[in-house]
Amino acid sequence: SQLAEENSWALSVHEGESVTVNCSYKTSITALQWYRQKSGKGPAQLILIRSNEREKRNGRLRATLDTSSQSSSLSITATRCEDTAVYFCATRSSNTNKVVFGTGTRLQVLP
Amino acid sequence: GGIITQTPKFLIGQEGQKLTLKCQQNFNHDTMYWYRQDSGKGLRLIYYSITENDLQKGDLSEGYDASREKKSSFSLTVTSAQKNEMAVFLCASTKLSAETLYFGSGTRLTVL
């Protein structure tokens, strides 16, 4: 069963605009991670937000976590063409080392 | 820094064939994972190994075997390749107490 899933399959924005990707999950977690995967590469972590944190920033990226609604968002400001990628959320449940990824949101940033 | 090396990068097999994918990491990480990614889809966990000599099934383990030969290497065997399992197989590793997974670039499997 899916423990994590993003809420949009694909998004398209123009360079300079902001965009938000949302994720919902179904179990108790210790942390939620956001990854980005560019074409032909493995995913790379962008942000890790722990269950006792509500917000985390990394440059133009901002992640939020709401454990009561079991949801998270990743916002990217001032998007660039190189932000074009697939964005995944991933969770590890509190009692295992099993890390489960959502189905991903494909973001296209247009010039 | 470290690196995860997956071999081969491209693997072509015949239906029914037994195929092995290899993964090596030099991070000295304890835990390693194998994921399958179908075209345009998310990652599904096949097998993982918390420490050397450990093996845990993921959500998609049927039709696969795995082997953690030593701390730095984790192999995945497709026991009988099927045409519907053409996909990219991704290996990842992490320290036992940490959260961040580091991924290789994947092995793309094609079954004829």
mmCIF file of N, CA, C and O in Angstrom, chain B residues 3-74:
data_model
loop_
_atom_site.group_PDB
_atom_site.id
_atom_site.type_symbol
_atom_site.label_atom_id
_atom_site.label_comp_id
_atom_site.label_asym_id
_atom_site.label_seq_id
_atom_site.Cartn_x
_atom_site.Cartn_y
_atom_site.Cartn_z
ATOM 1 N N ILE B 3 30.004 7.530 -3.361
ATOM 2 C CA ILE B 3 29.299 7.280 -4.605
ATOM 3 C C ILE B 3 28.633 5.912 -4.562
ATOM 4 O O ILE B 3 29.116 4.998 -3.893
ATOM 5 N N ILE B 4 27.523 5.820 -5.260
ATOM 6 C CA ILE B 4 26.865 4.525 -5.441
ATOM 7 C C ILE B 4 26.988 4.140 -6.901
ATOM 8 O O ILE B 4 26.611 4.926 -7.781
ATOM 9 N N THR B 5 27.513 2.970 -7.150
ATOM 10 C CA THR B 5 27.734 2.513 -8.518
ATOM 11 C C THR B 5 26.823 1.329 -8.796
ATOM 12 O O THR B 5 26.863 0.322 -8.085
ATOM 13 N N GLN B 6 26.023 1.486 -9.824
ATOM 14 C CA GLN B 6 25.144 0.389 -10.233
ATOM 15 C C GLN B 6 25.632 -0.172 -11.556
ATOM 16 O O GLN B 6 25.928 0.575 -12.492
ATOM 17 N N THR B 7 25.705 -1.492 -11.627
ATOM 18 C CA THR B 7 26.108 -2.150 -12.878
ATOM 19 C C THR B 7 25.162 -3.292 -13.203
ATOM 20 O O THR B 7 24.679 -3.984 -12.300
ATOM 21 N N PRO B 8 24.882 -3.511 -14.507
ATOM 22 C CA PRO B 8 25.246 -2.615 -15.598
ATOM 23 C C PRO B 8 24.306 -1.417 -15.661
ATOM 24 O O PRO B 8 23.293 -1.398 -14.957
ATOM 25 N N LYS B 9 24.580 -0.440 -16.498
ATOM 26 C CA LYS B 9 23.662 0.688 -16.662
ATOM 27 C C LYS B 9 22.456 0.268 -17.493
ATOM 28 O O LYS B 9 21.349 0.743 -17.279
ATOM 29 N N PHE B 10 22.686 -0.581 -18.460
ATOM 30 C CA PHE B 10 21.613 -1.104 -19.307
ATOM 31 C C PHE B 10 21.713 -2.629 -19.312
ATOM 32 O O PHE B 10 22.804 -3.176 -19.458
ATOM 33 N N LEU B 11 20.592 -3.290 -19.160
ATOM 34 C CA LEU B 11 20.566 -4.751 -19.119
ATOM 35 C C LEU B 11 19.434 -5.223 -20.021
ATOM 36 O O LEU B 11 18.281 -4.812 -19.842
ATOM 37 N N ILE B 12 19.786 -6.041 -20.987
ATOM 38 C CA ILE B 12 18.788 -6.601 -21.896
ATOM 39 C C ILE B 12 18.741 -8.099 -21.674
ATOM 40 O O ILE B 12 19.786 -8.766 -21.703
ATOM 41 N N GLY B 13 17.554 -8.626 -21.437
ATOM 42 C CA GLY B 13 17.418 -10.049 -21.207
ATOM 43 C C GLY B 13 16.249 -10.623 -21.975
ATOM 44 O O GLY B 13 15.422 -9.892 -22.539
ATOM 45 N N GLN B 14 16.200 -11.926 -21.980
ATOM 46 C CA GLN B 14 15.098 -12.644 -22.635
ATOM 47 C C GLN B 14 14.047 -13.003 -21.590
ATOM 48 O O GLN B 14 14.370 -13.197 -20.396
ATOM 49 N N GLU B 15 12.823 -13.111 -22.025
ATOM 50 C CA GLU B 15 11.752 -13.507 -21.119
ATOM 51 C C GLU B 15 12.104 -14.856 -20.491
ATOM 52 O O GLU B 15 12.572 -15.773 -21.177
ATOM 53 N N GLY B 16 11.921 -14.982 -19.186
ATOM 54 C CA GLY B 16 12.220 -16.208 -18.470
ATOM 55 C C GLY B 16 13.652 -16.301 -17.960
ATOM 56 O O GLY B 16 13.988 -17.196 -17.181
ATOM 57 N N GLN B 17 14.491 -15.388 -18.371
ATOM 58 C CA GLN B 17 15.898 -15.428 -17.981
ATOM 59 C C GLN B 17 16.089 -14.919 -16.551
ATOM 60 O O GLN B 17 15.327 -14.062 -16.068
ATOM 61 N N LYS B 18 17.108 -15.440 -15.898
ATOM 62 C CA LYS B 18 17.503 -14.965 -14.564
ATOM 63 C C LYS B 18 18.551 -13.880 -14.759
ATOM 64 O O LYS B 18 19.542 -14.080 -15.465
ATOM 65 N N LEU B 19 18.328 -12.728 -14.151
ATOM 66 C CA LEU B 19 19.206 -11.576 -14.381
ATOM 67 C C LEU B 19 19.630 -10.974 -13.045
ATOM 68 O O LEU B 19 18.816 -10.881 -12.124
ATOM 69 N N THR B 20 20.878 -10.544 -12.960
ATOM 70 C CA THR B 20 21.384 -9.980 -11.706
ATOM 71 C C THR B 20 21.868 -8.557 -11.899
ATOM 72 O O THR B 20 22.619 -8.266 -12.826
ATOM 73 N N LEU B 21 21.432 -7.695 -10.980
ATOM 74 C CA LEU B 21 21.838 -6.298 -10.963
ATOM 75 C C LEU B 21 22.705 -6.083 -9.716
ATOM 76 O O LEU B 21 22.390 -6.621 -8.646
ATOM 77 N N LYS B 22 23.763 -5.278 -9.879
ATOM 78 C CA LYS B 22 24.687 -5.098 -8.755
ATOM 79 C C LYS B 22 24.761 -3.636 -8.318
ATOM 80 O O LYS B 22 24.579 -2.707 -9.122
ATOM 81 N N CYS B 23 25.025 -3.449 -7.045
ATOM 82 C CA CYS B 23 25.126 -2.117 -6.468
ATOM 83 C C CYS B 23 26.269 -2.102 -5.453
ATOM 84 O O CYS B 23 26.356 -2.984 -4.599
ATOM 85 N N GLN B 24 27.133 -1.089 -5.595
ATOM 86 C CA GLN B 24 28.251 -0.923 -4.660
ATOM 87 C C GLN B 24 28.217 0.498 -4.113
ATOM 88 O O GLN B 24 27.976 1.440 -4.860
ATOM 89 N N GLN B 25 28.476 0.660 -2.804
ATOM 90 C CA GLN B 25 28.554 2.007 -2.221
ATOM 91 C C GLN B 25 29.828 2.123 -1.391
ATOM 92 O O GLN B 25 30.231 1.169 -0.731
ATOM 93 N N ASN B 26 30.437 3.304 -1.446
ATOM 94 C CA ASN B 26 31.649 3.542 -0.659
ATOM 95 C C ASN B 26 31.415 4.595 0.420
ATOM 96 O O ASN B 26 32.357 5.246 0.880
ATOM 97 N N PHE B 27 30.144 4.771 0.816
ATOM 98 C CA PHE B 27 29.821 5.698 1.907
ATOM 99 C C PHE B 27 30.078 5.040 3.271
ATOM 100 O O PHE B 27 30.016 5.706 4.297
ATOM 101 N N ASN B 28 30.255 3.717 3.296
ATOM 102 C CA ASN B 28 30.272 2.940 4.536
ATOM 103 C C ASN B 28 28.903 2.978 5.243
ATOM 104 O O ASN B 28 28.820 2.977 6.476
ATOM 105 N N HIS B 29 27.848 3.041 4.443
ATOM 106 C CA HIS B 29 26.496 3.057 4.970
ATOM 107 C C HIS B 29 26.065 1.660 5.386
ATOM 108 O O HIS B 29 26.490 0.654 4.817
ATOM 109 N N ASP B 30 25.170 1.633 6.413
ATOM 110 C CA ASP B 30 24.689 0.346 6.910
ATOM 111 C C ASP B 30 23.556 -0.219 6.068
ATOM 112 O O ASP B 30 23.473 -1.404 5.801
ATOM 113 N N THR B 31 22.633 0.657 5.670
ATOM 114 C CA THR B 31 21.372 0.222 5.082
ATOM 115 C C THR B 31 21.352 0.475 3.580
ATOM 116 O O THR B 31 21.767 1.542 3.118
ATOM 117 N N MET B 32 20.868 -0.524 2.846
ATOM 118 C CA MET B 32 20.785 -0.398 1.394
ATOM 119 C C MET B 32 19.405 -0.822 0.918
ATOM 120 O O MET B 32 18.737 -1.650 1.559
ATOM 121 N N TYR B 33 18.991 -0.221 -0.207
ATOM 122 C CA TYR B 33 17.636 -0.423 -0.728
ATOM 123 C C TYR B 33 17.684 -0.696 -2.234
ATOM 124 O O TYR B 33 18.543 -0.176 -2.943
ATOM 125 N N TRP B 34 16.690 -1.475 -2.695
ATOM 126 C CA TRP B 34 16.431 -1.616 -4.127
ATOM 127 C C TRP B 34 15.000 -1.158 -4.402
ATOM 128 O O TRP B 34 14.042 -1.621 -3.746
ATOM 129 N N TYR B 35 14.873 -0.243 -5.376
ATOM 130 C CA TYR B 35 13.568 0.248 -5.806
ATOM 131 C C TYR B 35 13.404 -0.026 -7.296
ATOM 132 O O TYR B 35 14.372 -0.018 -8.057
ATOM 133 N N ARG B 36 12.156 -0.188 -7.676
ATOM 134 C CA ARG B 36 11.835 -0.289 -9.101
ATOM 135 C C ARG B 36 11.038 0.947 -9.493
ATOM 136 O O ARG B 36 10.123 1.364 -8.771
ATOM 137 N N GLN B 37 11.374 1.533 -10.648
ATOM 138 C CA GLN B 37 10.660 2.702 -11.149
ATOM 139 C C GLN B 37 10.200 2.427 -12.564
ATOM 140 O O GLN B 37 11.012 2.345 -13.488
ATOM 141 N N ASP B 38 8.895 2.289 -12.742
ATOM 142 C CA ASP B 38 8.325 2.121 -14.082
ATOM 143 C C ASP B 38 8.229 3.488 -14.746
ATOM 144 O O ASP B 38 8.148 4.518 -14.064
ATOM 145 N N SER B 39 8.211 3.485 -16.045
ATOM 146 C CA SER B 39 8.274 4.730 -16.807
ATOM 147 C C SER B 39 7.213 5.721 -16.353
ATOM 148 O O SER B 39 6.021 5.410 -16.344
ATOM 149 N N GLY B 40 7.657 6.912 -15.949
ATOM 150 C CA GLY B 40 6.725 7.966 -15.542
ATOM 151 C C GLY B 40 6.044 7.728 -14.208
ATOM 152 O O GLY B 40 5.096 8.427 -13.865
ATOM 153 N N LYS B 41 6.549 6.763 -13.454
ATOM 154 C CA LYS B 41 5.887 6.416 -12.192
ATOM 155 C C LYS B 41 6.819 6.649 -10.995
ATOM 156 O O LYS B 41 7.962 7.051 -11.144
ATOM 157 N N GLY B 42 6.292 6.346 -9.828
ATOM 158 C CA GLY B 42 7.065 6.500 -8.605
ATOM 159 C C GLY B 42 7.964 5.310 -8.341
ATOM 160 O O GLY B 42 8.096 4.405 -9.159
ATOM 161 N N LEU B 43 8.593 5.322 -7.173
ATOM 162 C CA LEU B 43 9.526 4.261 -6.790
ATOM 163 C C LEU B 43 8.812 3.261 -5.887
ATOM 164 O O LEU B 43 8.137 3.651 -4.932
ATOM 165 N N ARG B 44 8.980 1.986 -6.190
ATOM 166 C CA ARG B 44 8.390 0.939 -5.349
ATOM 167 C C ARG B 44 9.510 0.096 -4.754
ATOM 168 O O ARG B 44 10.411 -0.346 -5.462
ATOM 169 N N LEU B 45 9.416 -0.135 -3.449
ATOM 170 C CA LEU B 45 10.475 -0.814 -2.717
ATOM 171 C C LEU B 45 10.406 -2.316 -2.956
ATOM 172 O O LEU B 45 9.374 -2.946 -2.743
ATOM 173 N N ILE B 46 11.540 -2.879 -3.361
ATOM 174 C CA ILE B 46 11.602 -4.313 -3.650
ATOM 175 C C ILE B 46 12.178 -5.067 -2.448
ATOM 176 O O ILE B 46 11.558 -5.965 -1.897
ATOM 177 N N TYR B 47 13.393 -4.698 -2.077
ATOM 178 C CA TYR B 47 14.090 -5.308 -0.943
ATOM 179 C C TYR B 47 14.914 -4.232 -0.257
ATOM 180 O O TYR B 47 15.321 -3.254 -0.886
ATOM 181 N N TYR B 48 15.173 -4.442 1.043
ATOM 182 C CA TYR B 48 16.154 -3.603 1.703
ATOM 183 C C TYR B 48 16.921 -4.427 2.726
ATOM 184 O O TYR B 48 16.489 -5.530 3.106
ATOM 185 N N SER B 49 18.056 -3.900 3.134
ATOM 186 C CA SER B 49 18.940 -4.604 4.051
ATOM 187 C C SER B 49 19.421 -3.589 5.081
ATOM 188 O O SER B 49 20.094 -2.620 4.733
ATOM 189 N N ILE B 50 19.050 -3.822 6.339
ATOM 190 C CA ILE B 50 19.342 -2.826 7.363
ATOM 191 C C ILE B 50 20.836 -2.808 7.685
ATOM 192 O O ILE B 50 21.447 -1.760 7.834
ATOM 193 N N THR B 51 21.406 -4.002 7.820
ATOM 194 C CA THR B 51 22.847 -4.121 8.052
ATOM 195 C C THR B 51 23.333 -5.328 7.259
ATOM 196 O O THR B 51 22.527 -6.089 6.721
ATOM 197 N N GLU B 52 24.631 -5.507 7.233
ATOM 198 C CA GLU B 52 25.202 -6.680 6.575
ATOM 199 C C GLU B 52 24.541 -7.941 7.153
ATOM 200 O O GLU B 52 24.272 -8.013 8.344
ATOM 201 N N ASN B 53 24.220 -8.889 6.286
ATOM 202 C CA ASN B 53 23.578 -10.170 6.658
ATOM 203 C C ASN B 53 22.095 -10.037 6.973
ATOM 204 O O ASN B 53 21.471 -11.003 7.413
ATOM 205 N N ASP B 54 21.523 -8.864 6.776
ATOM 206 C CA ASP B 54 20.088 -8.694 6.965
ATOM 207 C C ASP B 54 19.404 -8.553 5.612
ATOM 208 O O ASP B 54 19.980 -8.002 4.676
ATOM 209 N N LEU B 55 18.175 -9.039 5.510
ATOM 210 C CA LEU B 55 17.409 -8.912 4.275
ATOM 211 C C LEU B 55 15.938 -8.742 4.648
ATOM 212 O O LEU B 55 15.410 -9.531 5.439
ATOM 213 N N GLN B 56 15.293 -7.703 4.083
ATOM 214 C CA GLN B 56 13.883 -7.444 4.393
ATOM 215 C C GLN B 56 13.123 -7.283 3.079
ATOM 216 O O GLN B 56 13.605 -6.605 2.168
ATOM 217 N N LYS B 57 11.935 -7.853 3.011
ATOM 218 C CA LYS B 57 11.120 -7.702 1.808
ATOM 219 C C LYS B 57 10.412 -6.351 1.818
ATOM 220 O O LYS B 57 9.957 -5.886 2.861
ATOM 221 N N GLY B 58 10.327 -5.774 0.626
ATOM 222 C CA GLY B 58 9.550 -4.558 0.452
ATOM 223 C C GLY B 58 8.162 -4.902 -0.048
ATOM 224 O O GLY B 58 7.676 -6.029 0.116
ATOM 225 N N ASP B 59 7.535 -3.950 -0.726
ATOM 226 C CA ASP B 59 6.161 -4.144 -1.193
ATOM 227 C C ASP B 59 6.090 -4.933 -2.498
ATOM 228 O O ASP B 59 5.022 -5.377 -2.902
ATOM 229 N N LEU B 60 7.252 -5.099 -3.171
ATOM 230 C CA LEU B 60 7.232 -5.668 -4.517
ATOM 231 C C LEU B 60 8.246 -6.803 -4.649
ATOM 232 O O LEU B 60 8.869 -6.953 -5.684
ATOM 233 N N SER B 61 8.415 -7.609 -3.613
ATOM 234 C CA SER B 61 9.511 -8.578 -3.608
ATOM 235 C C SER B 61 9.255 -9.834 -4.432
ATOM 236 O O SER B 61 10.201 -10.547 -4.780
ATOM 237 N N GLU B 62 8.000 -10.109 -4.750
ATOM 238 C CA GLU B 62 7.714 -11.346 -5.491
ATOM 239 C C GLU B 62 8.360 -11.310 -6.869
ATOM 240 O O GLU B 62 8.200 -10.350 -7.620
ATOM 241 N N GLY B 63 9.101 -12.379 -7.199
ATOM 242 C CA GLY B 63 9.790 -12.437 -8.481
ATOM 243 C C GLY B 63 11.221 -11.945 -8.409
ATOM 244 O O GLY B 63 11.929 -11.929 -9.419
ATOM 245 N N TYR B 64 11.652 -11.559 -7.197
ATOM 246 C CA TYR B 64 13.000 -11.044 -7.010
ATOM 247 C C TYR B 64 13.679 -11.738 -5.831
ATOM 248 O O TYR B 64 13.016 -12.149 -4.881
ATOM 249 N N ASP B 65 14.989 -11.846 -5.898
ATOM 250 C CA ASP B 65 15.803 -12.249 -4.751
ATOM 251 C C ASP B 65 16.845 -11.169 -4.545
ATOM 252 O O ASP B 65 17.185 -10.443 -5.475
ATOM 253 N N ALA B 66 17.344 -11.072 -3.319
ATOM 254 C CA ALA B 66 18.393 -10.095 -3.057
ATOM 255 C C ALA B 66 19.474 -10.736 -2.203
ATOM 256 O O ALA B 66 19.238 -11.740 -1.528
ATOM 257 N N SER B 67 20.647 -10.144 -2.259
ATOM 258 C CA SER B 67 21.774 -10.680 -1.499
ATOM 259 C C SER B 67 22.668 -9.534 -1.047
ATOM 260 O O SER B 67 23.101 -8.720 -1.867
ATOM 261 N N ARG B 68 22.942 -9.483 0.269
ATOM 262 C CA ARG B 68 23.873 -8.465 0.790
ATOM 263 C C ARG B 68 25.194 -9.182 1.066
ATOM 264 O O ARG B 68 25.437 -9.726 2.132
ATOM 265 N N GLU B 69 26.032 -9.184 0.055
ATOM 266 C CA GLU B 69 27.260 -9.976 0.121
ATOM 267 C C GLU B 69 28.228 -9.438 1.179
ATOM 268 O O GLU B 69 28.922 -10.190 1.855
ATOM 269 N N LYS B 70 28.285 -8.133 1.267
ATOM 270 C CA LYS B 70 29.120 -7.475 2.280
ATOM 271 C C LYS B 70 28.530 -6.089 2.492
ATOM 272 O O LYS B 70 27.575 -5.699 1.809
ATOM 273 N N LYS B 71 29.093 -5.344 3.414
ATOM 274 C CA LYS B 71 28.499 -4.061 3.790
ATOM 275 C C LYS B 71 28.355 -3.141 2.582
ATOM 276 O O LYS B 71 27.401 -2.395 2.462
ATOM 277 N N SER B 72 29.332 -3.192 1.686
ATOM 278 C CA SER B 72 29.349 -2.241 0.588
ATOM 279 C C SER B 72 28.553 -2.682 -0.638
ATOM 280 O O SER B 72 28.407 -1.888 -1.565
ATOM 281 N N SER B 73 28.061 -3.905 -0.672
ATOM 282 C CA SER B 73 27.396 -4.345 -1.898
ATOM 283 C C SER B 73 26.073 -5.050 -1.640
ATOM 284 O O SER B 73 25.898 -5.762 -0.648
ATOM 285 N N PHE B 74 25.155 -4.817 -2.570
ATOM 286 C CA PHE B 74 23.790 -5.334 -2.459
ATOM 287 C C PHE B 74 23.346 -5.688 -3.863
ATOM 288 O O PHE B 74 23.314 -4.819 -4.737
#
